[in-house]
Amino acid sequence: MPLFGKSQKSPQELVKALKEAVSSLERGDKKAEKAQEDVSKNLVLIKNMLYGTSDAEPQTEIVVSQLAHELYSTNLLLLLIQNLNRIDFEGKKDVAQIFNNVLRRQIGTRSPTVEYICTKPEILFTLMAGYEHQEIALNCGTMLRECARYEALAKIMLHSDEFFNFFRYVEVSTFDIASDAFSTFKELLTRHKILCAEFLEQNYDKVFNHYEHLLNSENYVTRRQSLKLLGELLLDRHNFTVMTKYISNPDNLKLMMNMLKEKSRNIQFEAFHVFKVFVANPNKPKPILDILLRNQEKLVDFLTRFHTDRSEDEQFNDEKAYLIKQIKELKPAPDQ
């Protein structure tokens, strides 16, 4: 039995054949149809090498190592992503499966593909820009979230100008693309706690100026998701500095008080979880305290009647009772 099973092709031959076929597709020459077939066929052969088939096991580590080396040395990963829109439907899925498999590959504690992508960040930026193109957005999202699991790659993405395009991608009109973009956005802002906290602290004004647009979006899903994520970010202990800054701004408090009165009960509920952080802060700045005092009676009355049907939700009712007590007991700060 030959080393490379039925395909008979070595990793070098497969990668060379695939690169030639993709380059032919990219040029759009007369043989485009043949190139499309060759791309699909070679992608399947590479995928089978990595995953095996119903009849055959995946290839040995030596073969997979050769394959990975060829993918790096020929820059094929970037070429595939740059031409993803030219590859057929099944081929797009195969590219994502191959990419994610090679990305997860470890040698001891090392992740060679992660190290390789760190030297070729264009791979990440091309994937991020995939959200601009409806036909490849979801495939790119699958690969991006796999990349986001690795702190070194998440750091490159967070600290890039391209990251701020997510504030646009999460609002696109196609629901499944906007949702997918939001999943990637959330992953980048929450997975690596210390990295995320440092990023938010260093870029506070820019991030939260953009974030305010999401909270005021005309798209209900965008508003609800971004409000829920805001609550999670503020309540994460790693983000204490960011939380303190956010709850010291009276404009943010006014926004949450308005969102408490929204038509949508879901948005009211998520706003409650951000509003409670303002009230629970033992060191309220004077502008925050002044707003709460001005609205003291109204707030007590409003919260007493707020979501009274959630009788089963003990935590919510405890928090609500605590807020009502805190607001009732508010007193003006002594003059300095």
mmCIF file with all atom_site columns, N, CA and C in Angstrom, residues 114-168:
data_model
loop_
_atom_site.group_PDB
_atom_site.id
_atom_site.type_symbol
_atom_site.label_atom_id
_atom_site.label_alt_id
_atom_site.label_comp_id
_atom_site.label_asym_id
_atom_site.label_entity_id
_atom_site.label_seq_id
_atom_site.pdbx_PDB_ins_code
_atom_site.Cartn_x
_atom_site.Cartn_y
_atom_site.Cartn_z
_atom_site.occupancy
_atom_site.B_iso_or_equiv
_atom_site.pdbx_formal_charge
_atom_site.auth_seq_id
_atom_site.auth_comp_id
_atom_site.auth_asym_id
_atom_site.auth_atom_id
_atom_site.pdbx_PDB_model_num
ATOM 1   N N  . VAL A 1 114 ? -0.595  28.914 14.322 1.00 0.00 ? 114 VAL A N  1
ATOM 2   C CA . VAL A 1 114 ? -0.797  30.192 15.019 1.00 0.00 ? 114 VAL A CA 1
ATOM 3   C C  . VAL A 1 114 ? 0.468   31.041 14.878 1.00 0.00 ? 114 VAL A C  1
ATOM 4   N N  . GLU A 1 115 ? 1.624   30.406 15.073 1.00 0.00 ? 115 GLU A N  1
ATOM 5   C CA . GLU A 1 115 ? 2.901   31.131 14.928 1.00 0.00 ? 115 GLU A CA 1
ATOM 6   C C  . GLU A 1 115 ? 3.042   31.666 13.503 1.00 0.00 ? 115 GLU A C  1
ATOM 7   N N  . TYR A 1 116 ? 2.656   30.834 12.533 1.00 0.00 ? 116 TYR A N  1
ATOM 8   C CA . TYR A 1 116 ? 2.761   31.236 11.121 1.00 0.00 ? 116 TYR A CA 1
ATOM 9   C C  . TYR A 1 116 ? 1.851   32.436 10.840 1.00 0.00 ? 116 TYR A C  1
ATOM 10  N N  . ILE A 1 117 ? 0.600   32.381 11.331 1.00 0.00 ? 117 ILE A N  1
ATOM 11  C CA . ILE A 1 117 ? -0.350  33.473 11.054 1.00 0.00 ? 117 ILE A CA 1
ATOM 12  C C  . ILE A 1 117 ? 0.106   34.770 11.731 1.00 0.00 ? 117 ILE A C  1
ATOM 13  N N  . CYS A 1 118 ? 0.785   34.650 12.867 1.00 0.00 ? 118 CYS A N  1
ATOM 14  C CA . CYS A 1 118 ? 1.330   35.858 13.523 1.00 0.00 ? 118 CYS A CA 1
ATOM 15  C C  . CYS A 1 118 ? 2.306   36.593 12.603 1.00 0.00 ? 118 CYS A C  1
ATOM 16  N N  . THR A 1 119 ? 2.972   35.846 11.732 1.00 0.00 ? 119 THR A N  1
ATOM 17  C CA . THR A 1 119 ? 3.906   36.489 10.787 1.00 0.00 ? 119 THR A CA 1
ATOM 18  C C  . THR A 1 119 ? 3.190   36.923 9.507  1.00 0.00 ? 119 THR A C  1
ATOM 19  N N  . LYS A 1 120 ? 1.933   36.480 9.341  1.00 0.00 ? 120 LYS A N  1
ATOM 20  C CA . LYS A 1 120 ? 1.147   36.820 8.142  1.00 0.00 ? 120 LYS A CA 1
ATOM 21  C C  . LYS A 1 120 ? -0.230  37.345 8.568  1.00 0.00 ? 120 LYS A C  1
ATOM 22  N N  . PRO A 1 121 ? -0.266  38.473 9.298  1.00 0.00 ? 121 PRO A N  1
ATOM 23  C CA . PRO A 1 121 ? -1.565  38.944 9.819  1.00 0.00 ? 121 PRO A CA 1
ATOM 24  C C  . PRO A 1 121 ? -2.569  39.265 8.712  1.00 0.00 ? 121 PRO A C  1
ATOM 25  N N  . GLU A 1 122 ? -2.079  39.399 7.487  1.00 0.00 ? 122 GLU A N  1
ATOM 26  C CA . GLU A 1 122 ? -2.987  39.671 6.362  1.00 0.00 ? 122 GLU A CA 1
ATOM 27  C C  . GLU A 1 122 ? -4.063  38.582 6.255  1.00 0.00 ? 122 GLU A C  1
ATOM 28  N N  . ILE A 1 123 ? -3.712  37.366 6.698  1.00 0.00 ? 123 ILE A N  1
ATOM 29  C CA . ILE A 1 123 ? -4.697  36.271 6.704  1.00 0.00 ? 123 ILE A CA 1
ATOM 30  C C  . ILE A 1 123 ? -5.895  36.676 7.564  1.00 0.00 ? 123 ILE A C  1
ATOM 31  N N  . LEU A 1 124 ? -5.613  37.221 8.753  1.00 0.00 ? 124 LEU A N  1
ATOM 32  C CA . LEU A 1 124 ? -6.685  37.626 9.668  1.00 0.00 ? 124 LEU A CA 1
ATOM 33  C C  . LEU A 1 124 ? -7.491  38.786 9.093  1.00 0.00 ? 124 LEU A C  1
ATOM 34  N N  . PHE A 1 125 ? -6.786  39.767 8.520  1.00 0.00 ? 125 PHE A N  1
ATOM 35  C CA . PHE A 1 125 ? -7.493  40.950 8.011  1.00 0.00 ? 125 PHE A CA 1
ATOM 36  C C  . PHE A 1 125 ? -8.358  40.593 6.801  1.00 0.00 ? 125 PHE A C  1
ATOM 37  N N  . THR A 1 126 ? -7.888  39.625 6.000  1.00 0.00 ? 126 THR A N  1
ATOM 38  C CA . THR A 1 126 ? -8.681  39.187 4.841  1.00 0.00 ? 126 THR A CA 1
ATOM 39  C C  . THR A 1 126 ? -9.935  38.456 5.320  1.00 0.00 ? 126 THR A C  1
ATOM 40  N N  . LEU A 1 127 ? -9.770  37.636 6.376  1.00 0.00 ? 127 LEU A N  1
ATOM 41  C CA . LEU A 1 127 ? -10.937 36.946 6.949  1.00 0.00 ? 127 LEU A CA 1
ATOM 42  C C  . LEU A 1 127 ? -11.937 37.951 7.509  1.00 0.00 ? 127 LEU A C  1
ATOM 43  N N  . MET A 1 128 ? -11.438 38.967 8.212  1.00 0.00 ? 128 MET A N  1
ATOM 44  C CA . MET A 1 128 ? -12.333 39.969 8.809  1.00 0.00 ? 128 MET A CA 1
ATOM 45  C C  . MET A 1 128 ? -13.118 40.705 7.710  1.00 0.00 ? 128 MET A C  1
ATOM 46  N N  . ALA A 1 129 ? -12.417 41.003 6.618  1.00 0.00 ? 129 ALA A N  1
ATOM 47  C CA . ALA A 1 129 ? -13.075 41.707 5.502  1.00 0.00 ? 129 ALA A CA 1
ATOM 48  C C  . ALA A 1 129 ? -14.086 40.800 4.798  1.00 0.00 ? 129 ALA A C  1
ATOM 49  N N  . GLY A 1 130 ? -14.043 39.503 5.082  1.00 0.00 ? 130 GLY A N  1
ATOM 50  C CA . GLY A 1 130 ? -15.011 38.567 4.499  1.00 0.00 ? 130 GLY A CA 1
ATOM 51  C C  . GLY A 1 130 ? -16.453 38.933 4.836  1.00 0.00 ? 130 GLY A C  1
ATOM 52  N N  . TYR A 1 131 ? -16.646 39.649 5.958  1.00 0.00 ? 131 TYR A N  1
ATOM 53  C CA . TYR A 1 131 ? -18.010 40.050 6.324  1.00 0.00 ? 131 TYR A CA 1
ATOM 54  C C  . TYR A 1 131 ? -18.595 41.077 5.350  1.00 0.00 ? 131 TYR A C  1
ATOM 55  N N  . GLU A 1 132 ? -17.739 41.645 4.488  1.00 0.00 ? 132 GLU A N  1
ATOM 56  C CA . GLU A 1 132 ? -18.225 42.594 3.478  1.00 0.00 ? 132 GLU A CA 1
ATOM 57  C C  . GLU A 1 132 ? -18.927 41.860 2.327  1.00 0.00 ? 132 GLU A C  1
ATOM 58  N N  . HIS A 1 133 ? -18.701 40.524 2.247  1.00 0.00 ? 133 HIS A N  1
ATOM 59  C CA . HIS A 1 133 ? -19.178 39.777 1.078  1.00 0.00 ? 133 HIS A CA 1
ATOM 60  C C  . HIS A 1 133 ? -20.128 38.666 1.530  1.00 0.00 ? 133 HIS A C  1
ATOM 61  N N  . GLN A 1 134 ? -21.364 38.820 1.164  1.00 0.00 ? 134 GLN A N  1
ATOM 62  C CA . GLN A 1 134 ? -22.417 37.936 1.659  1.00 0.00 ? 134 GLN A CA 1
ATOM 63  C C  . GLN A 1 134 ? -22.114 36.451 1.429  1.00 0.00 ? 134 GLN A C  1
ATOM 64  N N  . GLU A 1 135 ? -21.533 36.136 0.256  1.00 0.00 ? 135 GLU A N  1
ATOM 65  C CA . GLU A 1 135 ? -21.388 34.717 -0.100 1.00 0.00 ? 135 GLU A CA 1
ATOM 66  C C  . GLU A 1 135 ? -20.273 34.001 0.664  1.00 0.00 ? 135 GLU A C  1
ATOM 67  N N  . ILE A 1 136 ? -19.400 34.754 1.326  1.00 0.00 ? 136 ILE A N  1
ATOM 68  C CA . ILE A 1 136 ? -18.316 34.085 2.074  1.00 0.00 ? 136 ILE A CA 1
ATOM 69  C C  . ILE A 1 136 ? -18.313 34.448 3.556  1.00 0.00 ? 136 ILE A C  1
ATOM 70  N N  . ALA A 1 137 ? -19.218 35.338 3.978  1.00 0.00 ? 137 ALA A N  1
ATOM 71  C CA . ALA A 1 137 ? -19.195 35.871 5.355  1.00 0.00 ? 137 ALA A CA 1
ATOM 72  C C  . ALA A 1 137 ? -19.222 34.763 6.404  1.00 0.00 ? 137 ALA A C  1
ATOM 73  N N  . LEU A 1 138 ? -20.118 33.793 6.244  1.00 0.00 ? 138 LEU A N  1
ATOM 74  C CA . LEU A 1 138 ? -20.282 32.764 7.289  1.00 0.00 ? 138 LEU A CA 1
ATOM 75  C C  . LEU A 1 138 ? -19.084 31.822 7.330  1.00 0.00 ? 138 LEU A C  1
ATOM 76  N N  . ASN A 1 139 ? -18.484 31.531 6.160  1.00 0.00 ? 139 ASN A N  1
ATOM 77  C CA . ASN A 1 139 ? -17.276 30.698 6.147  1.00 0.00 ? 139 ASN A CA 1
ATOM 78  C C  . ASN A 1 139 ? -16.127 31.420 6.862  1.00 0.00 ? 139 ASN A C  1
ATOM 79  N N  . CYS A 1 140 ? -16.002 32.711 6.574  1.00 0.00 ? 140 CYS A N  1
ATOM 80  C CA . CYS A 1 140 ? -14.941 33.496 7.230  1.00 0.00 ? 140 CYS A CA 1
ATOM 81  C C  . CYS A 1 140 ? -15.177 33.566 8.739  1.00 0.00 ? 140 CYS A C  1
ATOM 82  N N  . GLY A 1 141 ? -16.452 33.689 9.129  1.00 0.00 ? 141 GLY A N  1
ATOM 83  C CA . GLY A 1 141 ? -16.786 33.747 10.557 1.00 0.00 ? 141 GLY A CA 1
ATOM 84  C C  . GLY A 1 141 ? -16.361 32.486 11.288 1.00 0.00 ? 141 GLY A C  1
ATOM 85  N N  . THR A 1 142 ? -16.574 31.323 10.654 1.00 0.00 ? 142 THR A N  1
ATOM 86  C CA . THR A 1 142 ? -16.167 30.042 11.254 1.00 0.00 ? 142 THR A CA 1
ATOM 87  C C  . THR A 1 142 ? -14.660 30.024 11.513 1.00 0.00 ? 142 THR A C  1
ATOM 88  N N  . MET A 1 143 ? -13.900 30.524 10.539 1.00 0.00 ? 143 MET A N  1
ATOM 89  C CA . MET A 1 143 ? -12.435 30.529 10.690 1.00 0.00 ? 143 MET A CA 1
ATOM 90  C C  . MET A 1 143 ? -11.980 31.588 11.705 1.00 0.00 ? 143 MET A C  1
ATOM 91  N N  . LEU A 1 144 ? -12.645 32.733 11.692 1.00 0.00 ? 144 LEU A N  1
ATOM 92  C CA . LEU A 1 144 ? -12.269 33.810 12.620 1.00 0.00 ? 144 LEU A CA 1
ATOM 93  C C  . LEU A 1 144 ? -12.461 33.404 14.077 1.00 0.00 ? 144 LEU A C  1
ATOM 94  N N  . ARG A 1 145 ? -13.590 32.744 14.361 1.00 0.00 ? 145 ARG A N  1
ATOM 95  C CA . ARG A 1 145 ? -13.830 32.358 15.765 1.00 0.00 ? 145 ARG A CA 1
ATOM 96  C C  . ARG A 1 145 ? -12.829 31.301 16.219 1.00 0.00 ? 145 ARG A C  1
ATOM 97  N N  . GLU A 1 146 ? -12.396 30.469 15.297 1.00 0.00 ? 146 GLU A N  1
ATOM 98  C CA . GLU A 1 146 ? -11.337 29.500 15.641 1.00 0.00 ? 146 GLU A CA 1
ATOM 99  C C  . GLU A 1 146 ? -10.038 30.254 15.944 1.00 0.00 ? 146 GLU A C  1
ATOM 100 N N  . CYS A 1 147 ? -9.740  31.271 15.133 1.00 0.00 ? 147 CYS A N  1
ATOM 101 C CA . CYS A 1 147 ? -8.536  32.092 15.368 1.00 0.00 ? 147 CYS A CA 1
ATOM 102 C C  . CYS A 1 147 ? -8.623  32.809 16.722 1.00 0.00 ? 147 CYS A C  1
ATOM 103 N N  . ALA A 1 148 ? -9.828  33.285 17.044 1.00 0.00 ? 148 ALA A N  1
ATOM 104 C CA . ALA A 1 148 ? -10.006 34.080 18.271 1.00 0.00 ? 148 ALA A CA 1
ATOM 105 C C  . ALA A 1 148 ? -9.733  33.277 19.534 1.00 0.00 ? 148 ALA A C  1
ATOM 106 N N  . ARG A 1 149 ? -9.731  31.951 19.424 1.00 0.00 ? 149 ARG A N  1
ATOM 107 C CA . ARG A 1 149 ? -9.422  31.121 20.598 1.00 0.00 ? 149 ARG A CA 1
ATOM 108 C C  . ARG A 1 149 ? -7.968  31.274 21.031 1.00 0.00 ? 149 ARG A C  1
ATOM 109 N N  . TYR A 1 150 ? -7.134  31.753 20.132 1.00 0.00 ? 150 TYR A N  1
ATOM 110 C CA . TYR A 1 150 ? -5.695  31.881 20.434 1.00 0.00 ? 150 TYR A CA 1
ATOM 111 C C  . TYR A 1 150 ? -5.389  33.337 20.763 1.00 0.00 ? 150 TYR A C  1
ATOM 112 N N  . GLU A 1 151 ? -4.844  33.547 21.947 1.00 0.00 ? 151 GLU A N  1
ATOM 113 C CA . GLU A 1 151 ? -4.656  34.921 22.427 1.00 0.00 ? 151 GLU A CA 1
ATOM 114 C C  . GLU A 1 151 ? -3.794  35.757 21.481 1.00 0.00 ? 151 GLU A C  1
ATOM 115 N N  . ALA A 1 152 ? -2.741  35.142 20.937 1.00 0.00 ? 152 ALA A N  1
ATOM 116 C CA . ALA A 1 152 ? -1.831  35.894 20.061 1.00 0.00 ? 152 ALA A CA 1
ATOM 117 C C  . ALA A 1 152 ? -2.576  36.420 18.825 1.00 0.00 ? 152 ALA A C  1
ATOM 118 N N  . LEU A 1 153 ? -3.507  35.622 18.304 1.00 0.00 ? 153 LEU A N  1
ATOM 119 C CA . LEU A 1 153 ? -4.258  36.043 17.109 1.00 0.00 ? 153 LEU A CA 1
ATOM 120 C C  . LEU A 1 153 ? -5.362  37.033 17.489 1.00 0.00 ? 153 LEU A C  1
ATOM 121 N N  . ALA A 1 154 ? -6.004  36.791 18.642 1.00 0.00 ? 154 ALA A N  1
ATOM 122 C CA . ALA A 1 154 ? -7.041  37.724 19.110 1.00 0.00 ? 154 ALA A CA 1
ATOM 123 C C  . ALA A 1 154 ? -6.428  39.113 19.322 1.00 0.00 ? 154 ALA A C  1
ATOM 124 N N  . LYS A 1 155 ? -5.204  39.138 19.828 1.00 0.00 ? 155 LYS A N  1
ATOM 125 C CA . LYS A 1 155 ? -4.531  40.422 20.096 1.00 0.00 ? 155 LYS A CA 1
ATOM 126 C C  . LYS A 1 155 ? -4.309  41.209 18.801 1.00 0.00 ? 155 LYS A C  1
ATOM 127 N N  . ILE A 1 156 ? -3.862  40.500 17.761 1.00 0.00 ? 156 ILE A N  1
ATOM 128 C CA . ILE A 1 156 ? -3.644  41.166 16.462 1.00 0.00 ? 156 ILE A CA 1
ATOM 129 C C  . ILE A 1 156 ? -4.962  41.752 15.956 1.00 0.00 ? 156 ILE A C  1
ATOM 130 N N  . MET A 1 157 ? -6.030  40.970 16.084 1.00 0.00 ? 157 MET A N  1
ATOM 131 C CA . MET A 1 157 ? -7.333  41.444 15.571 1.00 0.00 ? 157 MET A CA 1
ATOM 132 C C  . MET A 1 157 ? -7.873  42.622 16.383 1.00 0.00 ? 157 MET A C  1
ATOM 133 N N  . LEU A 1 158 ? -7.812  42.509 17.703 1.00 0.00 ? 158 LEU A N  1
ATOM 134 C CA . LEU A 1 158 ? -8.334  43.588 18.555 1.00 0.00 ? 158 LEU A CA 1
ATOM 135 C C  . LEU A 1 158 ? -7.590  44.897 18.320 1.00 0.00 ? 158 LEU A C  1
ATOM 136 N N  . HIS A 1 159 ? -6.275  44.808 18.183 1.00 0.00 ? 159 HIS A N  1
ATOM 137 C CA . HIS A 1 159 ? -5.473  46.026 18.078 1.00 0.00 ? 159 HIS A CA 1
ATOM 138 C C  . HIS A 1 159 ? -5.306  46.505 16.639 1.00 0.00 ? 159 HIS A C  1
ATOM 139 N N  . SER A 1 160 ? -6.194  46.053 15.753 1.00 0.00 ? 160 SER A N  1
ATOM 140 C CA . SER A 1 160 ? -6.111  46.495 14.357 1.00 0.00 ? 160 SER A CA 1
ATOM 141 C C  . SER A 1 160 ? -7.218  47.506 14.079 1.00 0.00 ? 160 SER A C  1
ATOM 142 N N  . ASP A 1 161 ? -6.997  48.352 13.076 1.00 0.00 ? 161 ASP A N  1
ATOM 143 C CA . ASP A 1 161 ? -8.058  49.279 12.661 1.00 0.00 ? 161 ASP A CA 1
ATOM 144 C C  . ASP A 1 161 ? -9.269  48.497 12.169 1.00 0.00 ? 161 ASP A C  1
ATOM 145 N N  . GLU A 1 162 ? -8.988  47.321 11.578 1.00 0.00 ? 162 GLU A N  1
ATOM 146 C CA . GLU A 1 162 ? -10.072 46.511 11.016 1.00 0.00 ? 162 GLU A CA 1
ATOM 147 C C  . GLU A 1 162 ? -11.093 46.080 12.070 1.00 0.00 ? 162 GLU A C  1
ATOM 148 N N  . PHE A 1 163 ? -10.655 45.975 13.325 1.00 0.00 ? 163 PHE A N  1
ATOM 149 C CA . PHE A 1 163 ? -11.590 45.548 14.388 1.00 0.00 ? 163 PHE A CA 1
ATOM 150 C C  . PHE A 1 163 ? -12.817 46.459 14.426 1.00 0.00 ? 163 PHE A C  1
ATOM 151 N N  . PHE A 1 164 ? -12.606 47.752 14.206 1.00 0.00 ? 164 PHE A N  1
ATOM 152 C CA . PHE A 1 164 ? -13.714 48.703 14.350 1.00 0.00 ? 164 PHE A CA 1
ATOM 153 C C  . PHE A 1 164 ? -14.758 48.559 13.241 1.00 0.00 ? 164 PHE A C  1
ATOM 154 N N  . ASN A 1 165 ? -14.409 47.799 12.190 1.00 0.00 ? 165 ASN A N  1
ATOM 155 C CA . ASN A 1 165 ? -15.415 47.508 11.160 1.00 0.00 ? 165 ASN A CA 1
ATOM 156 C C  . ASN A 1 165 ? -16.529 46.613 11.698 1.00 0.00 ? 165 ASN A C  1
ATOM 157 N N  . PHE A 1 166 ? -16.244 45.889 12.799 1.00 0.00 ? 166 PHE A N  1
ATOM 158 C CA . PHE A 1 166 ? -17.283 45.018 13.372 1.00 0.00 ? 166 PHE A CA 1
ATOM 159 C C  . PHE A 1 166 ? -18.509 45.815 13.811 1.00 0.00 ? 166 PHE A C  1
ATOM 160 N N  . PHE A 1 167 ? -18.299 47.064 14.206 1.00 0.00 ? 167 PHE A N  1
ATOM 161 C CA . PHE A 1 167 ? -19.451 47.876 14.621 1.00 0.00 ? 167 PHE A CA 1
ATOM 162 C C  . PHE A 1 167 ? -20.409 48.090 13.439 1.00 0.00 ? 167 PHE A C  1
ATOM 163 N N  . ARG A 1 168 ? -19.871 47.973 12.230 1.00 0.00 ? 168 ARG A N  1
ATOM 164 C CA . ARG A 1 168 ? -20.702 48.060 11.017 1.00 0.00 ? 168 ARG A CA 1
ATOM 165 C C  . ARG A 1 168 ? -21.250 46.680 10.653 1.00 0.00 ? 168 ARG A C  1
#
